[in-house]
Short mmCIF file of N, CA, C and O and ligand atoms in Angstrom, two decimals:
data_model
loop_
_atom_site.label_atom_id
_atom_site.label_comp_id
_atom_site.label_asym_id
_atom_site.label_seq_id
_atom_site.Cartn_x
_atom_site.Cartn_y
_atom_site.Cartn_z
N UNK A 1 -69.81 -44.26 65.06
CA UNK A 1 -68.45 -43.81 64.73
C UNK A 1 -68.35 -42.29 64.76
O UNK A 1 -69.19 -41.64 64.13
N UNK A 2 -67.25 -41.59 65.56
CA UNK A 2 -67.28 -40.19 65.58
C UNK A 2 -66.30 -39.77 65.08
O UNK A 2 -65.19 -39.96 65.57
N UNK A 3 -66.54 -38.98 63.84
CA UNK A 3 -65.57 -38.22 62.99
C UNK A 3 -64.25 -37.34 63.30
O UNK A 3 -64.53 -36.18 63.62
N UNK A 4 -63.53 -37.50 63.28
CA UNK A 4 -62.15 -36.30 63.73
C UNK A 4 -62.34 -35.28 63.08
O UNK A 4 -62.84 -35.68 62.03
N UNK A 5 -62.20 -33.63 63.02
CA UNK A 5 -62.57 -32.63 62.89
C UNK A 5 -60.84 -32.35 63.12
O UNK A 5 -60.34 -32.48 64.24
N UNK A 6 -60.23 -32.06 62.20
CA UNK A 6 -58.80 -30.90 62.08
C UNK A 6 -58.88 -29.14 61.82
O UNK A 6 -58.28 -28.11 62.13
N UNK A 7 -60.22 -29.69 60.90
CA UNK A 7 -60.31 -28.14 60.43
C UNK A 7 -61.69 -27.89 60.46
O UNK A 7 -62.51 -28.80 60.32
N UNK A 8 -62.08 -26.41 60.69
CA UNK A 8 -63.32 -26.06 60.76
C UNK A 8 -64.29 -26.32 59.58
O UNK A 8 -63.98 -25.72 58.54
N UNK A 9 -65.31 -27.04 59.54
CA UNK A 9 -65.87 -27.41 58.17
C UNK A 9 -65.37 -28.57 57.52
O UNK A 9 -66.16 -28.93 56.64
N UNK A 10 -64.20 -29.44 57.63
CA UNK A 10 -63.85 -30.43 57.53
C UNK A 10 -64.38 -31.47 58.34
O UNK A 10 -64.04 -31.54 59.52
N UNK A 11 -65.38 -32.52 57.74
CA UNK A 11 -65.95 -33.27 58.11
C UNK A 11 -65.10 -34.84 58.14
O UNK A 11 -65.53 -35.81 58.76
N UNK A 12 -63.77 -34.83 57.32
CA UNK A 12 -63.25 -35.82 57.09
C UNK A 12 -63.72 -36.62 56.10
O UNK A 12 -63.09 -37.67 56.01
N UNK A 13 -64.80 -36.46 55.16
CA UNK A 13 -65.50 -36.90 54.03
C UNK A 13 -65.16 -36.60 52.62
O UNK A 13 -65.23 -35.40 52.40
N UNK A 14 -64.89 -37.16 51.83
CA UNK A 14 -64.37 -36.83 50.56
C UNK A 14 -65.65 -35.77 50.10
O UNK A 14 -66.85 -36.03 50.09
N UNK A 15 -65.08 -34.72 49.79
CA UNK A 15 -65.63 -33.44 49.12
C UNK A 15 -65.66 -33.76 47.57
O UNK A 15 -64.92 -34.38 46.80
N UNK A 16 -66.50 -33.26 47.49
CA UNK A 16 -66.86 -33.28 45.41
C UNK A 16 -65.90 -32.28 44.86
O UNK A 16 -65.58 -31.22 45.42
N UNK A 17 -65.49 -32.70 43.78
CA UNK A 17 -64.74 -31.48 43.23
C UNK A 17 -65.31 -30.67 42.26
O UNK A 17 -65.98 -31.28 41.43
N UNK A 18 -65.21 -29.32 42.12
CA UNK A 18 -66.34 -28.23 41.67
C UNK A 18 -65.76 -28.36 40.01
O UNK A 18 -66.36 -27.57 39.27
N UNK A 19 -64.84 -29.10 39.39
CA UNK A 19 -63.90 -28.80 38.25
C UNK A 19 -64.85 -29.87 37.60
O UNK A 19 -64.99 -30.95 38.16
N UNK A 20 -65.24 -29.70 36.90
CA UNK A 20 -66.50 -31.19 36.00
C UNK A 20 -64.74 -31.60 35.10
O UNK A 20 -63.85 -31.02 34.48
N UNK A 21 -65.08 -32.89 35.56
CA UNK A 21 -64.05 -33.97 34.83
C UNK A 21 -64.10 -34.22 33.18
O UNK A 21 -63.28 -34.89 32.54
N UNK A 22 -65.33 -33.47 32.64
CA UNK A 22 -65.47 -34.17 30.93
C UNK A 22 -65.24 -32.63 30.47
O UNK A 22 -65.79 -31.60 30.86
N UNK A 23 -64.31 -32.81 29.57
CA UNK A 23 -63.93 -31.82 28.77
C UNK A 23 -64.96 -31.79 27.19
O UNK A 23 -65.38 -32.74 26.53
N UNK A 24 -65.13 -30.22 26.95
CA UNK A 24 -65.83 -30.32 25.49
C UNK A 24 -64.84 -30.72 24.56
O UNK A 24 -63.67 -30.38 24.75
N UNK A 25 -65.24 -31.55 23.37
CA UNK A 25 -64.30 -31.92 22.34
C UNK A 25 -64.32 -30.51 21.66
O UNK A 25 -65.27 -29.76 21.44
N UNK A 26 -62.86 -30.35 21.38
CA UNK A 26 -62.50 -29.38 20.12
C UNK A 26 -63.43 -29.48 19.09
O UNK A 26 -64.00 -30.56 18.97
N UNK A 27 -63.72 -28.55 18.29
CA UNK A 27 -64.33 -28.65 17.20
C UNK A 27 -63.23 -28.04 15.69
O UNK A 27 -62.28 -27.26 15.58
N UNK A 28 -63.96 -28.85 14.79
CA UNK A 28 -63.29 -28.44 13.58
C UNK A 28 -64.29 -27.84 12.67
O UNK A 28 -65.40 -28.36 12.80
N UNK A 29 -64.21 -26.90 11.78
CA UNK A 29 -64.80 -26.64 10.63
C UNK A 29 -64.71 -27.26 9.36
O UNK A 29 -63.75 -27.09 8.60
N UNK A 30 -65.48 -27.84 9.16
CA UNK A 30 -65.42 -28.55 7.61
C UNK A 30 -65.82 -27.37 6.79
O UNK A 30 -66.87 -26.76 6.96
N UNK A 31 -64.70 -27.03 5.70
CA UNK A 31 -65.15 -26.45 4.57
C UNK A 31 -65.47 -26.76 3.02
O UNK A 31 -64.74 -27.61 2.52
N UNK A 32 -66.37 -26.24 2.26
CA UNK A 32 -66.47 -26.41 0.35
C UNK A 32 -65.34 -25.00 -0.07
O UNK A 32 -65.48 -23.87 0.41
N UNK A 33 -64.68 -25.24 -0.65
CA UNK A 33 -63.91 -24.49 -1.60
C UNK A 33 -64.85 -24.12 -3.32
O UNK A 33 -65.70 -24.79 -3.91
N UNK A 34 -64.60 -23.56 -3.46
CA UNK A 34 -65.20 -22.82 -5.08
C UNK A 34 -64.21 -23.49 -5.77
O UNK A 34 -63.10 -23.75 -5.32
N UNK A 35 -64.75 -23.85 -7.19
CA UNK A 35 -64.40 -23.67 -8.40
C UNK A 35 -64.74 -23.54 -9.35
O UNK A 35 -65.96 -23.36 -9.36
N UNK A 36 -64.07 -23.53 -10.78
CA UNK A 36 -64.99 -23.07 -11.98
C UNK A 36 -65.76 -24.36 -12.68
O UNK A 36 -66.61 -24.20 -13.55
N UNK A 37 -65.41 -25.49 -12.22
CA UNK A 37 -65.91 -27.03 -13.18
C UNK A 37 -67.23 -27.80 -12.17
O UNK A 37 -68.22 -28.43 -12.53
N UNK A 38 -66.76 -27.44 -10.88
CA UNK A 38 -68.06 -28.75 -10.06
C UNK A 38 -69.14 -27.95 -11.11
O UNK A 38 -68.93 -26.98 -11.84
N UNK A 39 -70.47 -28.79 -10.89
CA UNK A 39 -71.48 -28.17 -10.89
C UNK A 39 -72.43 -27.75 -9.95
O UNK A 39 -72.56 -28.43 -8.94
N UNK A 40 -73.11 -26.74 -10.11
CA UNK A 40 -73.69 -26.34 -8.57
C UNK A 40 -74.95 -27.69 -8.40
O UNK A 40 -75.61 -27.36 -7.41
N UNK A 41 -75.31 -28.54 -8.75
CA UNK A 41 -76.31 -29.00 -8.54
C UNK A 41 -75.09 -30.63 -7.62
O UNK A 41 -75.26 -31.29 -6.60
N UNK A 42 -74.38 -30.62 -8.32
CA UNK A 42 -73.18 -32.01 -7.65
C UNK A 42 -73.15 -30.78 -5.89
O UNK A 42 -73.92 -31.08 -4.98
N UNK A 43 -72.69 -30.18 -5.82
CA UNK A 43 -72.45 -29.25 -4.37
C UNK A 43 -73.77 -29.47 -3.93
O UNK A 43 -73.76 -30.63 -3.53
N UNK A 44 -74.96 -28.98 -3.77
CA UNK A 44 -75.93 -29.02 -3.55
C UNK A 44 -76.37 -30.51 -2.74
O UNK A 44 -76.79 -30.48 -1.58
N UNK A 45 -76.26 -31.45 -3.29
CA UNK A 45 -76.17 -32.98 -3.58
C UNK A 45 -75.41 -33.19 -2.43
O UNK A 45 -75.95 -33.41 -1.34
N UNK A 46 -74.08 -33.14 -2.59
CA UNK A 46 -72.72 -32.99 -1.29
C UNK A 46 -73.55 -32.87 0.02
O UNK A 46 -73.72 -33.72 0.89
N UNK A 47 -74.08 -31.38 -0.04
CA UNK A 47 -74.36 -30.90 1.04
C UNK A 47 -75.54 -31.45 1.95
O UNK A 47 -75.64 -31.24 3.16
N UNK A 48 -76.69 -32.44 0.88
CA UNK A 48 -77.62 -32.63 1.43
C UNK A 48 -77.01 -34.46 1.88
O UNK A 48 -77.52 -35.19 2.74
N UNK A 49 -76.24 -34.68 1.32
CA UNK A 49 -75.68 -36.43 1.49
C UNK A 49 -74.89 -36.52 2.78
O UNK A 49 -75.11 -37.31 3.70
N UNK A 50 -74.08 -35.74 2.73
CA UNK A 50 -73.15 -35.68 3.91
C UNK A 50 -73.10 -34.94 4.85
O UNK A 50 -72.19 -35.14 5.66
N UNK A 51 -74.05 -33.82 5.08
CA UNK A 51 -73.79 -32.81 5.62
C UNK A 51 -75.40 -32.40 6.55
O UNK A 51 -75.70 -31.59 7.42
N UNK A 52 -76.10 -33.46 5.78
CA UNK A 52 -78.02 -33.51 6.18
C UNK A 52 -78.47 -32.29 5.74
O UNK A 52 -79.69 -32.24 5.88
N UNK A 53 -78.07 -31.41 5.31
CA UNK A 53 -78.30 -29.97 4.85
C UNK A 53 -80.17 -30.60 4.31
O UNK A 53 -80.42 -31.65 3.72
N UNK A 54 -81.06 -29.67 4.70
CA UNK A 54 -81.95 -29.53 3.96
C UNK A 54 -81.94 -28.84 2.62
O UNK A 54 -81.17 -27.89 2.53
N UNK A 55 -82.75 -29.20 1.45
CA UNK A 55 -82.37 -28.18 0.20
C UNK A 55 -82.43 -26.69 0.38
O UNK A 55 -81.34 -26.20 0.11
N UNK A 56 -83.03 -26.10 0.63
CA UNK A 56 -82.81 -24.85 0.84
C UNK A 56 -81.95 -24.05 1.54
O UNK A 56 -81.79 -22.86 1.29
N UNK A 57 -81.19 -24.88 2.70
CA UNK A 57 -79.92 -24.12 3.09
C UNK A 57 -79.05 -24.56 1.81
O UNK A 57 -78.47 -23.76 1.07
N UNK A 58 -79.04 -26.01 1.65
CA UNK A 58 -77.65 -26.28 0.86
C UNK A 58 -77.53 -25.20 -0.53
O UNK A 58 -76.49 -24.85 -1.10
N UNK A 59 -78.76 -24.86 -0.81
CA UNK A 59 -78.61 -24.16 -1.80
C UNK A 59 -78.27 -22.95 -1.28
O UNK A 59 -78.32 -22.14 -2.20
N UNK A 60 -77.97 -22.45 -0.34
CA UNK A 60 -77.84 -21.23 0.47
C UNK A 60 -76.53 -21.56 0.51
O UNK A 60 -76.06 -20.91 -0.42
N UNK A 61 -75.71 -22.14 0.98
CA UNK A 61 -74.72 -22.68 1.08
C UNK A 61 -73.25 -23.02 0.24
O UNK A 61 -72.03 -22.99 0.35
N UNK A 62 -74.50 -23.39 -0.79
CA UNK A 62 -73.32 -23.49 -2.24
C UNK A 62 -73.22 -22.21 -2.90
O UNK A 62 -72.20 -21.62 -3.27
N UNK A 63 -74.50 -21.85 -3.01
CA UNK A 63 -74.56 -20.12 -3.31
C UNK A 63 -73.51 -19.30 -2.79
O UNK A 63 -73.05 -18.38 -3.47
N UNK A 64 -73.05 -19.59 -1.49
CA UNK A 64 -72.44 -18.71 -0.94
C UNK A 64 -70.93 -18.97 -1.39
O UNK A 64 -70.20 -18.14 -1.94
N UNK A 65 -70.58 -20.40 -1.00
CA UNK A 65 -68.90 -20.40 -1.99
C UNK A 65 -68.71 -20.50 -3.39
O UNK A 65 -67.61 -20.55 -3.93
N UNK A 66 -70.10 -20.53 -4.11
CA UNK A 66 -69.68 -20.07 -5.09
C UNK A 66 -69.35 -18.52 -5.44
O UNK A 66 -68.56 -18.17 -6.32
N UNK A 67 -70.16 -17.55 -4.49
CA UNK A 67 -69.84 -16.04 -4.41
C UNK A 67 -68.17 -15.77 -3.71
O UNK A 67 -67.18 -15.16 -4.10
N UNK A 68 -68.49 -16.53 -2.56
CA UNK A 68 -67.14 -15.86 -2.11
C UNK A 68 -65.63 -16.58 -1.88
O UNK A 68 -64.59 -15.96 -1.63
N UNK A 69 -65.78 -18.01 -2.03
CA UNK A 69 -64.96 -18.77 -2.85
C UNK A 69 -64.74 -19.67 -1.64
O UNK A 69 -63.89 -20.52 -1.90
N UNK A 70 -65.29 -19.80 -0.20
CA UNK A 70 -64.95 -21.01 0.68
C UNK A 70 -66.85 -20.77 1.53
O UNK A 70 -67.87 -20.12 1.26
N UNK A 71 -66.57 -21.36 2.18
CA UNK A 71 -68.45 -21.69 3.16
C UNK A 71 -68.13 -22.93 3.96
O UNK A 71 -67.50 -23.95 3.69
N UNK A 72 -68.96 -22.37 5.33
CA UNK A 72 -68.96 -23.51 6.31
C UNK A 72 -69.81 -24.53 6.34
O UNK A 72 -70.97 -24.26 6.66
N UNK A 73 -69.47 -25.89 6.03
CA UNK A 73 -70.49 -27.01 5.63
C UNK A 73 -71.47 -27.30 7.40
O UNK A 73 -72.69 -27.34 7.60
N UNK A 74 -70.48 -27.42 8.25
CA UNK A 74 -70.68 -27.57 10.08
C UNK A 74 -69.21 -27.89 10.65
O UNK A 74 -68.03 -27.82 10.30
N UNK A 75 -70.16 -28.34 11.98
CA UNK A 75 -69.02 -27.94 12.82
C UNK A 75 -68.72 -29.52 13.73
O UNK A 75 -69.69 -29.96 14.35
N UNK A 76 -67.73 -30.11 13.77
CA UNK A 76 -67.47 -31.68 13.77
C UNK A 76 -66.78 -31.84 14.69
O UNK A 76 -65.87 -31.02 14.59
N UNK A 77 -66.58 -32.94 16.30
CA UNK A 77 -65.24 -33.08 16.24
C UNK A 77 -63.95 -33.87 15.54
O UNK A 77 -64.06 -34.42 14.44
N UNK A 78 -62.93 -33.85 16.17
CA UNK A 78 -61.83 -34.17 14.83
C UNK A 78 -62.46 -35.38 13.96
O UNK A 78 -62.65 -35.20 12.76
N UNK A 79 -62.76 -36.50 14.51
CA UNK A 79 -62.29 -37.52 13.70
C UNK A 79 -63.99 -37.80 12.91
O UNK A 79 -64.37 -38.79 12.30
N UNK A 80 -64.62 -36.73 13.17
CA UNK A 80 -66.01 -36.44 12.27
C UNK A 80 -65.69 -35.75 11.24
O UNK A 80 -65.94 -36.09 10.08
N UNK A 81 -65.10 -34.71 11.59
CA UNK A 81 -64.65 -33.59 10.67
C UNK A 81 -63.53 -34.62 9.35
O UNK A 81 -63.76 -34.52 8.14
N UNK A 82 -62.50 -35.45 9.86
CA UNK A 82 -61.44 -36.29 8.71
C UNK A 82 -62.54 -36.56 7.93
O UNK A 82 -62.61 -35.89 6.90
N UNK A 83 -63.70 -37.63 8.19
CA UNK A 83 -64.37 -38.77 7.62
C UNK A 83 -65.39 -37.94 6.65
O UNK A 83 -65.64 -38.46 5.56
N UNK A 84 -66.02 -36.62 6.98
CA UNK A 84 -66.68 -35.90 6.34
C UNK A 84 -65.90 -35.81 5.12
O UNK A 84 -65.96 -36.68 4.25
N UNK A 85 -65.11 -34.71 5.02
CA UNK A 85 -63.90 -34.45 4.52
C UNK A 85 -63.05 -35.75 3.11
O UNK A 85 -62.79 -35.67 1.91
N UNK A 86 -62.96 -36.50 3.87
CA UNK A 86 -62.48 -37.90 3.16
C UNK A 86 -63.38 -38.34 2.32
O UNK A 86 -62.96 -38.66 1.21
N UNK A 87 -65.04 -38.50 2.65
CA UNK A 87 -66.52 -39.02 1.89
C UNK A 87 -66.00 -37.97 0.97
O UNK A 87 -65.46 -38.36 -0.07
N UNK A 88 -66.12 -36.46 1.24
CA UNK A 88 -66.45 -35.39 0.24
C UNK A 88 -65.69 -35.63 -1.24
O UNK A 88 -66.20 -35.54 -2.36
N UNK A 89 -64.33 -35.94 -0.90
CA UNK A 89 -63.31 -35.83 -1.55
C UNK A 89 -63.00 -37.07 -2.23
O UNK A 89 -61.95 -37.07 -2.87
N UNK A 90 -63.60 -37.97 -2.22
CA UNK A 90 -63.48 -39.75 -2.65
C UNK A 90 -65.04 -39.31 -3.33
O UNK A 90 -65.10 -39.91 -4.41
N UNK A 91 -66.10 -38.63 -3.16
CA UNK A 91 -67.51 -38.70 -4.13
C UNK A 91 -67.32 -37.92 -5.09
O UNK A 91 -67.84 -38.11 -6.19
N UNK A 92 -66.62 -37.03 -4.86
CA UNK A 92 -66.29 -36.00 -6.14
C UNK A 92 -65.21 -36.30 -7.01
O UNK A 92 -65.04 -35.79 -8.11
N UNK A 93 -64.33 -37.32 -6.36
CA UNK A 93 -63.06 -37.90 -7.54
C UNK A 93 -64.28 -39.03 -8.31
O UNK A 93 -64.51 -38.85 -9.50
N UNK A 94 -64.92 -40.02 -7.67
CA UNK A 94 -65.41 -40.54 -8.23
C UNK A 94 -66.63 -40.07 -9.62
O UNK A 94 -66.74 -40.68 -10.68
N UNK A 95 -67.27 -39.06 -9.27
CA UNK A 95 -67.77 -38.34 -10.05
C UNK A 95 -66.56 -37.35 -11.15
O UNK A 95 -66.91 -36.81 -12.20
N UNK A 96 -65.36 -37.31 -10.65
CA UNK A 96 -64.74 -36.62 -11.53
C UNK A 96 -65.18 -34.98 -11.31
O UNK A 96 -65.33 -34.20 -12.25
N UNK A 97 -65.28 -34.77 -10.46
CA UNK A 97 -65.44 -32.88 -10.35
C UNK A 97 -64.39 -32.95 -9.83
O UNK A 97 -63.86 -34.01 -9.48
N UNK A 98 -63.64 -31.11 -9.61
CA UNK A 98 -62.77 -31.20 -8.55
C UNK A 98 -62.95 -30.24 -7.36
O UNK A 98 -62.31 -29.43 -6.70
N UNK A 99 -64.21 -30.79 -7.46
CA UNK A 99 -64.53 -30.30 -5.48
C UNK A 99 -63.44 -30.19 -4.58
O UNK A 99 -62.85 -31.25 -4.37
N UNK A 100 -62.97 -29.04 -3.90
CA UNK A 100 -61.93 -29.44 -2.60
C UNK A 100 -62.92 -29.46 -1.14
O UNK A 100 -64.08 -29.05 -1.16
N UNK A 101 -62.60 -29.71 -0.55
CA UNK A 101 -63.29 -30.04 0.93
C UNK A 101 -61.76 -29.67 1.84
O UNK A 101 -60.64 -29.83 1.37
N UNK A 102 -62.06 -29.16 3.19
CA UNK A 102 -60.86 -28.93 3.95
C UNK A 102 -61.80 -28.46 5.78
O UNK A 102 -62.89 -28.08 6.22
N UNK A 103 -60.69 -28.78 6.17
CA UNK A 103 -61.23 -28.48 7.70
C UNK A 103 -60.19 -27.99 8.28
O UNK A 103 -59.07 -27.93 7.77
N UNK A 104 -60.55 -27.51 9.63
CA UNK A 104 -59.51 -26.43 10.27
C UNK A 104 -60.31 -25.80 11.68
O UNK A 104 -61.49 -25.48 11.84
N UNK A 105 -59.42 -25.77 12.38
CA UNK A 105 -59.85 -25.66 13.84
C UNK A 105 -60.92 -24.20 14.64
O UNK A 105 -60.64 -23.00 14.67
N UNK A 106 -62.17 -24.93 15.21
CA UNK A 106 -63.03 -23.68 15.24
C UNK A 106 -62.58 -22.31 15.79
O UNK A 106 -63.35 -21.36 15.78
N1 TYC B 1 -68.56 -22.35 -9.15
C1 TYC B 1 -69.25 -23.57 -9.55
C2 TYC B 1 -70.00 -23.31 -10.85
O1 TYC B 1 -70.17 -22.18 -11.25
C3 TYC B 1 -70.24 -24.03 -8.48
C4 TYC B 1 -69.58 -24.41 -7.20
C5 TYC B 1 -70.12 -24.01 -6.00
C6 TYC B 1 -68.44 -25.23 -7.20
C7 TYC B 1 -69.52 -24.39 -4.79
C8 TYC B 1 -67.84 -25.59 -6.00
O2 TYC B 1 -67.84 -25.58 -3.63
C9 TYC B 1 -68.40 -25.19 -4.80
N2 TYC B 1 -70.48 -24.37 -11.49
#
């Protein structure tokens, strides 16, 4: 079979397209909010349950919103980031602290 040629370099063969078809998912930031009642050892706890934090970051971690009053737990896409978020906030009502948890776009 012999190919028709219109254009120079046109083989008549479907060409690949150079645009990659899979897009990166958005990411969200899950955040801990400060307050004066959690206790730092319940945060700590949070961080290593939901978040895989080893102890020594989480304690790095809670340290830090407790200094400066918010800290980045990671980085999720959306419907990781809700469910994080949702656990955080349903373990700490249940415990009765009032931990806030919040997310927001990287
Ligand atoms: N500020 C709290 C305390 O002094 C500790 C704390 C840290 C609470 C981080 C919330 O996200 C938080 N017990």
């Amino acid at each position: 079979m012999s190919q028709h040629r219109d254009r120079p370099g046109d083989n008549g063969l479907a060409v690949q397209e150079t645009k990659p078809k899979l897009k990166k998912p958005r990411l969200y930031r899950v955040l801990l909010l400060n307050d004066d009642y959690t206790p730092m050892e319940f945060v700590v706890i949070v961080l290593e349950k939901f978040f895989s934090k080893p102890r020594e970051q989480a304690v790095q971690i809670m340290l830090h919103v407790h200094q400066r009053g918010t800290g980045v737990c990671g980085l999720y896409p959306l419907e990781i980031a809700e469910t994080k978020v949702q656990q955080v906030v349903d373990f700490a009502q249940e415990h009765q602290h009032p931990l806030q948890c919040t997310m927001e776009p990287e």
